[in-house]
Coordinates of N, CA, C and O in Angstrom, one line a residue:
M1 N 58.8 100.8 -36.6 CA 58.2 99.4 -36.4 C 57.0 99.5 -35.6 O 57.0 100.2 -34.5
S2 N 56.1 98.6 -35.7 CA 54.9 98.5 -34.9 C 54.7 97.1 -34.8 O 55.0 96.5 -35.7
T3 N 53.9 96.9 -33.8 CA 53.3 95.4 -33.6 C 52.0 95.3 -33.5 O 51.2 96.4 -32.9
Q4 N 51.1 94.7 -34.3 CA 49.9 94.4 -34.1 C 49.5 93.2 -33.4 O 49.9 92.3 -33.5
V5 N 48.4 93.2 -32.5 CA 47.7 92.3 -31.8 C 46.5 91.8 -32.3 O 45.5 92.7 -32.3
N6 N 46.2 90.6 -32.8 CA 44.9 90.3 -33.4 C 44.6 89.0 -32.8 O 45.2 88.1 -32.8
P7 N 43.0 89.0 -32.6 CA 42.4 87.7 -32.1 C 42.7 86.7 -33.4 O 42.6 87.0 -34.6
F8 N 42.9 85.6 -33.1 CA 43.0 84.6 -34.2 C 42.1 83.3 -33.9 O 42.1 82.6 -32.9
I9 N 41.1 83.0 -34.8 CA 40.3 82.1 -34.7 C 40.7 80.9 -35.6 O 40.7 81.1 -36.8
M10 N 41.0 79.6 -34.7 CA 41.4 78.4 -35.7 C 40.1 77.5 -35.5 O 39.6 77.3 -34.3
L11 N 39.8 76.8 -36.8 CA 38.6 76.0 -37.0 C 39.2 74.7 -37.6 O 40.3 74.7 -37.9
D12 N 38.3 73.8 -37.6 CA 38.8 72.3 -38.2 C 37.7 72.3 -39.3 O 36.8 71.4 -39.3
G13 N 38.1 72.8 -40.6 CA 37.3 72.6 -41.7 C 36.2 73.7 -41.9 O 35.5 73.4 -43.0
T14 N 35.8 74.4 -41.0 CA 34.6 75.4 -41.2 C 35.0 76.6 -41.3 O 34.2 77.6 -41.0
A15 N 36.3 77.1 -41.6 CA 36.7 78.6 -41.4 C 35.9 79.1 -42.8 O 35.4 80.4 -42.4
K16 N 35.5 78.5 -43.8 CA 34.7 79.3 -45.0 C 33.6 79.6 -44.7 O 32.8 80.6 -44.8
E17 N 32.8 78.6 -43.9 CA 31.5 78.9 -43.4 C 31.4 79.8 -42.3 O 30.7 80.6 -42.3
A18 N 32.5 80.0 -41.4 CA 32.7 81.1 -40.4 C 32.6 82.3 -41.0 O 32.1 83.3 -40.5
I19 N 33.4 82.5 -42.0 CA 33.7 83.7 -42.8 C 32.5 84.4 -43.2 O 32.3 85.5 -43.1
Q20 N 31.7 83.6 -44.0 CA 30.6 84.0 -44.5 C 29.6 84.2 -43.3 O 28.8 85.5 -43.4
F21 N 29.6 83.6 -42.4 CA 28.6 84.0 -41.0 C 29.1 85.4 -40.4 O 28.2 86.2 -40.3
Y22 N 30.7 85.5 -40.4 CA 31.0 86.8 -39.7 C 30.5 88.0 -40.8 O 30.3 89.0 -40.5
E23 N 30.7 87.8 -42.1 CA 30.4 88.9 -43.0 C 28.8 89.2 -43.0 O 28.4 90.3 -42.8
Q24 N 28.1 88.4 -42.8 CA 26.6 88.5 -42.3 C 26.4 89.0 -41.0 O 25.5 90.0 -40.9
A25 N 26.8 88.5 -40.0 CA 26.6 88.8 -38.6 C 27.2 89.9 -38.2 O 26.5 90.9 -37.3
L26 N 28.5 90.4 -38.6 CA 29.1 91.5 -38.2 C 29.5 92.5 -39.2 O 30.0 93.5 -38.9
G27 N 29.1 92.0 -40.3 CA 29.3 93.2 -41.6 C 30.9 93.2 -41.8 O 31.4 94.1 -42.4
A28 N 31.3 91.9 -41.6 CA 33.1 91.9 -41.7 C 33.2 91.9 -43.2 O 32.5 91.7 -44.1
K29 N 34.4 92.4 -43.6 CA 34.9 92.7 -45.0 C 36.2 91.6 -44.9 O 37.1 91.8 -44.1
V30 N 36.2 90.8 -45.8 CA 37.4 90.0 -46.0 C 38.5 90.7 -46.8 O 38.5 91.1 -48.1
L31 N 39.7 91.2 -46.3 CA 40.9 91.8 -46.7 C 41.7 90.8 -47.4 O 42.3 91.2 -48.4
F32 N 41.8 89.5 -47.1 CA 42.7 88.5 -47.6 C 42.2 87.1 -47.5 O 41.8 86.7 -46.2
Q33 N 42.4 86.2 -48.4 CA 42.0 84.9 -48.0 C 42.8 84.0 -48.9 O 43.3 84.2 -50.1
Q34 N 43.6 82.9 -48.3 CA 44.3 82.1 -49.0 C 44.0 80.8 -48.4 O 43.8 80.3 -47.1
T35 N 44.0 79.7 -49.4 CA 43.7 78.3 -49.0 C 45.1 77.5 -48.7 O 46.0 78.1 -49.3
F36 N 44.9 76.3 -48.2 CA 46.2 75.5 -48.3 C 46.5 75.1 -49.6 O 47.7 74.9 -49.8
G37 N 45.7 75.1 -50.6 CA 45.8 74.5 -51.9 C 46.7 75.9 -52.6 O 47.2 75.6 -53.6
D38 N 46.9 77.0 -52.1 CA 47.7 78.0 -52.7 C 49.2 78.2 -52.2 O 49.8 78.8 -52.7
A39 N 49.2 77.2 -51.2 CA 50.7 77.2 -50.7 C 51.4 76.5 -51.7 O 51.2 75.6 -52.5
P40 N 53.1 76.8 -51.7 CA 53.8 76.1 -52.6 C 53.8 74.7 -52.6 O 53.6 74.1 -51.5
E41 N 53.8 73.9 -53.6 CA 54.0 72.6 -53.7 C 54.8 72.0 -52.6 O 56.1 72.4 -52.4
G42 N 54.3 70.9 -51.8 CA 55.2 70.3 -50.7 C 55.4 70.8 -49.6 O 56.1 70.4 -48.6
T43 N 54.7 72.2 -49.3 CA 54.9 72.6 -47.9 C 53.9 72.2 -46.8 O 54.0 72.4 -45.8
L44 N 52.6 71.6 -47.4 CA 51.8 71.1 -46.6 C 51.1 69.8 -47.1 O 51.3 69.4 -48.3
P45 N 50.3 69.2 -46.3 CA 49.8 67.8 -46.7 C 48.9 68.1 -47.9 O 48.4 69.2 -48.1
T46 N 48.9 67.0 -48.8 CA 47.9 67.4 -50.1 C 46.5 67.4 -49.6 O 45.8 67.6 -50.8
D47 N 46.0 66.6 -48.7 CA 44.6 66.6 -48.4 C 44.2 68.1 -47.8 O 45.2 68.7 -47.3
G48 N 42.9 68.5 -48.0 CA 42.6 69.6 -47.3 C 42.7 71.1 -48.0 O 42.8 72.0 -47.4
K49 N 43.2 70.9 -49.5 CA 43.7 72.1 -50.2 C 42.6 73.3 -50.1 O 42.8 74.2 -50.2
E50 N 41.3 72.8 -49.9 CA 40.0 73.8 -49.9 C 40.1 74.6 -48.6 O 39.4 75.4 -48.4
R51 N 40.8 73.9 -47.6 CA 40.7 74.6 -46.2 C 41.3 75.8 -46.3 O 42.4 76.1 -47.1
I52 N 40.9 76.9 -45.4 CA 41.5 78.1 -45.4 C 42.8 78.1 -44.5 O 42.9 77.7 -43.4
A53 N 43.8 78.6 -45.1 CA 45.0 78.7 -44.4 C 45.3 80.0 -43.8 O 45.8 79.9 -42.5
H54 N 44.9 81.0 -44.4 CA 44.9 82.5 -43.4 C 43.8 83.1 -44.2 O 43.7 83.1 -45.4
S55 N 43.3 84.0 -43.2 CA 42.2 84.8 -43.8 C 42.2 86.2 -42.7 O 42.5 85.9 -41.7
V56 N 42.2 87.3 -43.4 CA 42.1 88.5 -42.6 C 41.0 89.1 -42.9 O 40.4 89.5 -44.1
L57 N 40.0 89.4 -41.7 CA 38.8 90.1 -41.9 C 38.9 91.5 -40.9 O 39.7 91.5 -40.0
S58 N 37.9 92.5 -41.5 CA 37.9 93.5 -40.7 C 36.2 93.9 -40.2 O 35.4 93.7 -41.1
V59 N 36.1 94.4 -39.2 CA 34.8 95.1 -38.8 C 35.1 96.3 -38.2 O 36.0 96.6 -37.2
D60 N 34.9 97.4 -39.0 CA 35.2 98.7 -38.9 C 36.8 98.9 -38.8 O 37.4 98.4 -39.7
E61 N 37.2 99.3 -37.8 CA 38.9 99.3 -37.6 C 39.7 98.1 -36.9 O 40.7 98.1 -37.0
A62 N 38.9 97.3 -36.3 CA 39.1 96.1 -35.8 C 39.5 95.0 -36.8 O 38.8 94.8 -37.8
V63 N 40.4 94.4 -36.7 CA 41.0 93.2 -37.6 C 41.1 91.9 -36.9 O 41.9 91.8 -35.5
F64 N 40.6 90.8 -37.4 CA 40.9 89.6 -36.7 C 41.1 88.4 -38.0 O 40.9 88.9 -39.1
F65 N 41.6 87.4 -37.5 CA 42.1 86.4 -38.4 C 41.3 85.0 -38.2 O 41.1 84.9 -37.1
V66 N 40.8 84.3 -39.4 CA 40.1 83.0 -39.3 C 41.1 82.1 -40.1 O 41.4 82.4 -41.4
S67 N 41.3 80.7 -39.7 CA 41.8 79.9 -40.6 C 41.3 78.4 -40.2 O 40.9 78.2 -38.9
D68 N 41.7 77.4 -40.9 CA 41.6 76.0 -40.5 C 42.8 75.4 -39.9 O 44.1 75.9 -40.5
S69 N 42.6 74.4 -39.1 CA 43.8 73.8 -38.8 C 44.4 73.0 -39.9 O 43.5 72.7 -40.9
I70 N 45.7 72.4 -39.7 CA 46.3 71.4 -40.8 C 45.5 70.2 -40.7 O 45.3 69.8 -39.5
P71 N 45.0 69.5 -42.0 CA 44.5 68.3 -41.8 C 45.3 67.5 -41.1 O 46.4 67.4 -41.3
G72 N 44.5 66.8 -40.3 CA 45.2 65.8 -39.3 C 46.0 66.2 -37.9 O 46.3 65.5 -37.1
D73 N 45.8 67.7 -37.9 CA 46.4 68.3 -36.6 C 45.1 68.7 -35.8 O 44.4 69.4 -36.2
P74 N 45.0 67.6 -34.6 CA 43.6 68.0 -34.1 C 43.4 69.3 -33.3 O 44.4 69.8 -32.9
L75 N 42.4 69.9 -33.6 CA 41.9 71.0 -32.9 C 41.3 70.7 -31.6 O 40.4 69.8 -31.2
V76 N 42.0 71.2 -30.4 CA 41.4 71.0 -29.2 C 40.8 72.3 -28.6 O 41.2 73.3 -28.8
I77 N 39.6 72.0 -28.2 CA 38.9 73.1 -27.3 C 39.8 73.7 -26.4 O 40.5 73.2 -25.5
G78 N 40.0 75.0 -26.7 CA 41.0 75.7 -25.9 C 42.1 76.4 -26.5 O 42.8 77.4 -26.2
N79 N 42.3 75.8 -27.9 CA 43.6 76.3 -28.7 C 42.7 77.0 -29.8 O 43.5 77.1 -30.9
H80 N 41.6 76.9 -30.1 CA 41.1 77.3 -31.1 C 40.8 78.8 -31.4 O 40.4 79.5 -32.5
V81 N 41.1 79.4 -30.4 CA 41.0 81.0 -30.5 C 42.4 81.6 -29.6 O 42.8 81.0 -28.5
G82 N 43.1 82.3 -30.4 CA 44.6 82.6 -29.7 C 44.8 84.3 -30.2 O 43.9 84.8 -30.5
I83 N 46.1 84.4 -30.1 CA 46.2 85.7 -30.4 C 47.3 85.7 -31.5 O 48.5 84.9 -31.3
C84 N 47.6 86.6 -32.5 CA 48.4 86.8 -33.5 C 49.3 88.0 -33.3 O 48.7 88.9 -33.2
L85 N 50.6 87.7 -33.0 CA 51.6 89.1 -32.9 C 52.1 89.2 -34.3 O 53.0 88.3 -34.7
S86 N 52.0 90.3 -35.0 CA 52.5 90.6 -36.1 C 53.7 91.8 -36.1 O 53.2 92.9 -35.7
T87 N 54.6 91.4 -36.6 CA 55.8 92.3 -36.9 C 56.4 92.7 -38.1 O 56.3 91.5 -38.6
S88 N 57.0 93.6 -38.3 CA 58.0 93.5 -39.4 C 59.5 93.5 -39.2 O 60.3 93.3 -40.0
D89 N 59.7 93.1 -37.8 CA 61.0 93.1 -37.5 C 61.2 91.6 -36.8 O 60.7 91.2 -36.0
A90 N 62.1 90.7 -37.4 CA 62.3 89.4 -37.1 C 63.1 89.5 -35.6 O 62.8 88.4 -35.1
A91 N 63.7 90.4 -35.4 CA 64.5 90.4 -34.1 C 63.3 90.5 -33.2 O 63.5 89.9 -31.9
V92 N 62.3 91.5 -33.3 CA 61.1 91.4 -32.5 C 60.7 90.1 -32.3 O 60.0 89.9 -31.2
S93 N 60.0 89.4 -33.2 CA 59.6 88.4 -33.4 C 60.3 87.5 -32.3 O 59.7 86.4 -31.6
Q94 N 61.6 87.3 -32.6 CA 62.5 86.5 -31.7 C 62.4 87.0 -30.2 O 62.3 85.8 -29.4
Q95 N 62.2 87.9 -29.9 CA 62.1 88.6 -28.5 C 60.7 88.0 -28.0 O 60.8 87.4 -26.9
F96 N 59.8 88.3 -28.7 CA 58.3 87.6 -28.3 C 58.5 86.2 -28.2 O 58.0 85.7 -27.2
Y97 N 59.1 85.4 -29.1 CA 59.2 83.9 -29.1 C 59.8 83.5 -27.9 O 59.3 82.8 -27.2
E98 N 61.1 84.2 -27.6 CA 61.7 83.8 -26.5 C 61.0 84.1 -25.0 O 61.0 83.2 -24.1
A99 N 60.4 85.2 -24.9 CA 59.9 85.5 -23.8 C 58.5 84.8 -23.6 O 58.3 84.3 -22.3
L100 N 57.5 84.3 -24.6 CA 56.6 83.5 -24.4 C 56.7 82.2 -24.1 O 55.8 81.7 -23.3
Q101 N 57.7 81.6 -24.3 CA 57.9 80.3 -24.0 C 58.4 79.9 -22.8 O 58.3 79.0 -22.1
Q102 N 58.8 81.0 -21.9 CA 59.4 80.9 -20.6 C 58.3 80.3 -19.6 O 57.1 80.8 -19.4
G103 N 58.2 79.1 -19.5 CA 57.2 78.3 -18.5 C 55.9 77.8 -19.3 O 55.0 77.4 -18.8
G104 N 56.2 78.0 -20.7 CA 55.1 77.5 -21.5 C 55.5 76.4 -22.4 O 56.4 75.7 -21.9
K105 N 55.2 76.4 -23.5 CA 55.4 75.3 -24.5 C 55.4 75.8 -25.9 O 54.7 76.3 -26.6
V106 N 56.5 75.5 -26.7 CA 56.7 75.7 -28.0 C 55.7 74.5 -28.9 O 56.0 73.6 -28.9
E107 N 54.8 75.2 -29.7 CA 54.1 74.4 -30.7 C 54.8 74.3 -31.9 O 54.4 73.3 -32.4
M108 N 55.3 75.4 -32.3 CA 56.0 75.3 -33.7 C 57.2 76.2 -33.5 O 57.0 77.5 -33.1
P109 N 58.7 75.7 -33.7 CA 59.7 76.6 -33.6 C 59.7 77.7 -34.4 O 59.1 77.7 -35.7
L110 N 60.2 79.0 -34.0 CA 60.4 80.1 -35.0 C 61.1 79.8 -36.2 O 62.2 79.4 -35.7
Q111 N 60.8 79.9 -37.1 CA 61.5 79.6 -38.4 C 61.1 80.5 -39.5 O 59.9 80.8 -39.6
E112 N 61.7 80.1 -40.6 CA 61.3 80.8 -41.9 C 60.3 79.6 -42.7 O 60.6 78.6 -42.5
I113 N 59.3 80.3 -43.1 CA 58.2 79.5 -43.9 C 57.9 80.1 -45.0 O 58.1 81.5 -45.0
Y114 N 57.2 79.6 -45.8 CA 56.7 80.2 -47.2 C 56.2 81.7 -47.2 O 56.2 82.3 -48.0
F115 N 55.2 81.9 -46.1 CA 54.7 83.1 -45.8 C 55.1 84.1 -45.1 O 54.6 85.1 -44.9
S116 N 56.5 83.7 -44.4 CA 57.0 84.7 -43.2 C 58.6 84.2 -43.1 O 58.8 83.0 -43.1
P117 N 59.3 85.3 -43.0 CA 60.7 85.1 -42.6 C 60.9 84.4 -41.3 O 62.0 83.8 -41.0
A118 N 59.9 84.6 -40.3 CA 60.0 84.2 -38.9 C 58.7 84.0 -38.3 O 58.0 84.9 -38.1
Y119 N 58.3 82.7 -38.3 CA 56.8 82.4 -37.8 C 57.1 81.3 -37.1 O 57.8 80.3 -37.0
G120 N 56.4 81.4 -35.8 CA 56.4 80.4 -34.5 C 55.0 80.4 -34.0 O 54.3 81.4 -33.9
V121 N 54.7 79.1 -33.3 CA 53.6 79.3 -32.3 C 54.0 78.9 -30.9 O 54.6 77.9 -30.7
V122 N 53.8 79.7 -29.9 CA 53.9 79.5 -28.4 C 52.7 79.5 -27.8 O 51.9 80.4 -27.9
T123 N 52.6 78.5 -26.7 CA 51.5 78.6 -25.8 C 52.0 78.8 -24.3 O 53.1 78.3 -23.9
D124 N 51.7 80.0 -24.2 CA 52.4 80.7 -22.7 C 52.0 79.9 -21.4 O 51.2 78.9 -21.4
K125 N 52.7 80.2 -20.5 CA 52.2 79.6 -19.2 C 50.9 79.5 -18.8 O 50.8 78.7 -17.7
F126 N 50.0 80.3 -19.1 CA 48.9 80.6 -18.9 C 47.7 79.7 -19.9 O 46.6 80.0 -19.7
G127 N 48.2 79.0 -20.8 CA 47.5 78.3 -21.8 C 47.1 79.3 -22.8 O 46.3 78.8 -23.7
V128 N 47.6 80.3 -23.0 CA 47.1 81.2 -24.2 C 48.1 81.1 -25.3 O 49.4 81.2 -25.1
T129 N 47.6 80.7 -26.6 CA 48.3 80.2 -27.6 C 48.6 81.8 -28.6 O 47.6 82.5 -28.9
F130 N 49.9 81.9 -28.7 CA 50.4 83.1 -29.7 C 50.9 82.7 -30.9 O 51.8 81.7 -30.8
Q131 N 50.5 83.0 -31.9 CA 51.4 83.0 -33.1 C 51.9 84.3 -33.5 O 51.8 85.2 -33.5
I132 N 53.3 83.9 -33.4 CA 54.2 85.0 -34.0 C 54.6 85.0 -35.3 O 55.0 84.1 -35.9
F133 N 54.2 86.3 -36.3 CA 54.1 86.4 -37.5 C 55.1 87.6 -37.7 O 54.8 88.5 -37.3
T134 N 56.1 87.4 -38.7 CA 57.0 88.4 -39.3 C 56.5 88.8 -40.5 O 56.4 87.8 -41.4
K135 N 56.2 90.0 -41.1 CA 55.9 90.3 -42.2 C 56.8 90.4 -43.1 O 58.0 90.7 -42.8
R136 N 56.9 89.9 -44.6 CA 57.9 90.1 -45.3 C 58.0 91.7 -46.0 O 57.1 92.3 -45.9
P137 N 59.3 92.0 -46.0 CA 59.5 93.4 -46.5 C 58.6 93.4 -48.0 O 58.9 92.7 -48.6
R138 N 58.1 94.9 -48.1 CA 57.7 95.0 -49.4 C 58.6 95.5 -50.4 O 59.6 96.2 -50.2

């Protein structure tokens, strides 16, 4: 079992443009990209289907994520760059979730969601936002 710690850039409808910019400016390679429209029907709002729900980019051996916020979910300066903790073990995700919310704030409860068996978002007591992502078994 291993845990990955990745920067996560959250934007408000400009993720496609940002991805193109990072490809040019940093030589980034897009490893994965999914729009909100790719999500199963009824899991997300119907507007904004062209927005990027998740993308994975690499620059050499470094990996970072870029996505758009959910339409209608306001992006506040300060929460647009965070950290994504990715693990393959839901128990480890639960431990991270429990520990990080102490003195902080739960933004989204840890729960099963269409792309992860255990996903949640917590802002810790220092104002750092962590997305906790559990990979599905292959």
